[in-house]
Amino acid sequence: MTLTIDGAFDGGNIAVVGVGHDSAELTIRHDSNGPWFQWFYFRVRGGAGRDLTLRIVNASLSAYPDGWNGYRACVSADNETWRRTDTRYADGVLEIRHRADSDTVWFAFFAPYDLARHARFLGRAGRNPAVAVKAIGRSVDGRDITALSLGEGDRQVWLLGRQHSGETMASWWMEGALDRLLGGDSVSAELRRIARIHLVPLVNIDGAARGNLRGNAAGIDLNRQWHAPDPHTAPEVAAVIAAMSETGVAFCLDVHGDETIPHVFIDGCDADPLATRAQVAGVETFKAVLLKASSAFQTAVGYPVTYGGEGAPGMCNRAVARRFGGIGLTLEMPFNDSLEPPDPIAGWSPAASSQLGRDCLDAVLAALTG
Ligand code: ZN
């Protein structure tokens, strides 16, 4: 019996070129209407007890082919608990090898976070009387863009996730951040006392549904639109800016994953030549406190120096800092693993992402009060 392979579910992405008894040739689909691809998420059925060899034959044409070097694919027997499996990248092909212990096995670029889990997250938050849940706008496909707000203070903090839909680590980060905010330790209590915190955990909700790496349904890179978002092709960004305009922004952290760099790092608005002294100081304080709060964070490695040239004015951290005068930051987490320190079993994981979400709150508080 040959294997059955598909990605015909929420967030799925794969195309089958050929399939046999224990192997398959596969390709990753392009983002809908966009040029990028790298996110894959599919299930293999009928392989129990076999040593599977799955070859993604268009890997070298993906958005960040350097990210495949040393990469290990995520695998799950239940679509809930994920680990890494034997993967090699050679001659332009990403080859995943895995012993299937169950009839159905799931594979993904990173531990997925689908719309059903997002809905459960919003539902859980909404049952807490301290959290206001609000649809701040609609996506290209007509889905709600949802913000969660809590805290009694007047300093406005915005935490954004998954402008790039395939960067699911941002969703796991959001779970950790909100759990801690609701948990009542001294840092989160003080943050809620002095600030109003707004989380937009899934900005690119259409991309998440469609299995896109980066673009929204219109094929737009949302993190290049913040200086002047087109309300028709980038309504997700226009919605967040409109909501921000009602509150102002003292601090904005935009959470991402980086396909190639094996570190957690920050890119801040301090790199903007127009940054004020207070913005530069805020970025410095955030980084200094996060270094103490999180063993996964480091400052030695970041974007290559060439990064952020012509696209920089449209990046959230730059544009929001310019427009509202607050501190703007991008947080990047790795897809494969962080070297501070590596995790040979899980790689960079939902648990690591969630812990970083918790740890970042120390740094948010310090940046607001420092
Ligand atoms: Zn990103």
PDB file of C-alpha atoms and ligand atoms in Angstrom, residues 164 167 256-257, ligand 1:
ATOM      1  CA  HIS A 164       4.211  36.630   8.975  1.00  0.00           C
ATOM      2  CA  GLU A 167       6.088  32.237  12.254  1.00  0.00           C
ATOM      3  CA  HIS A 256       8.524  37.094  14.699  1.00  0.00           C
ATOM      4  CA  GLY A 257      10.537  34.024  13.739  1.00  0.00           C
TER       5      GLY A 257
HETATM    6 ZN    ZN B   1       8.702  37.739  10.361  1.00  0.00          ZN
END
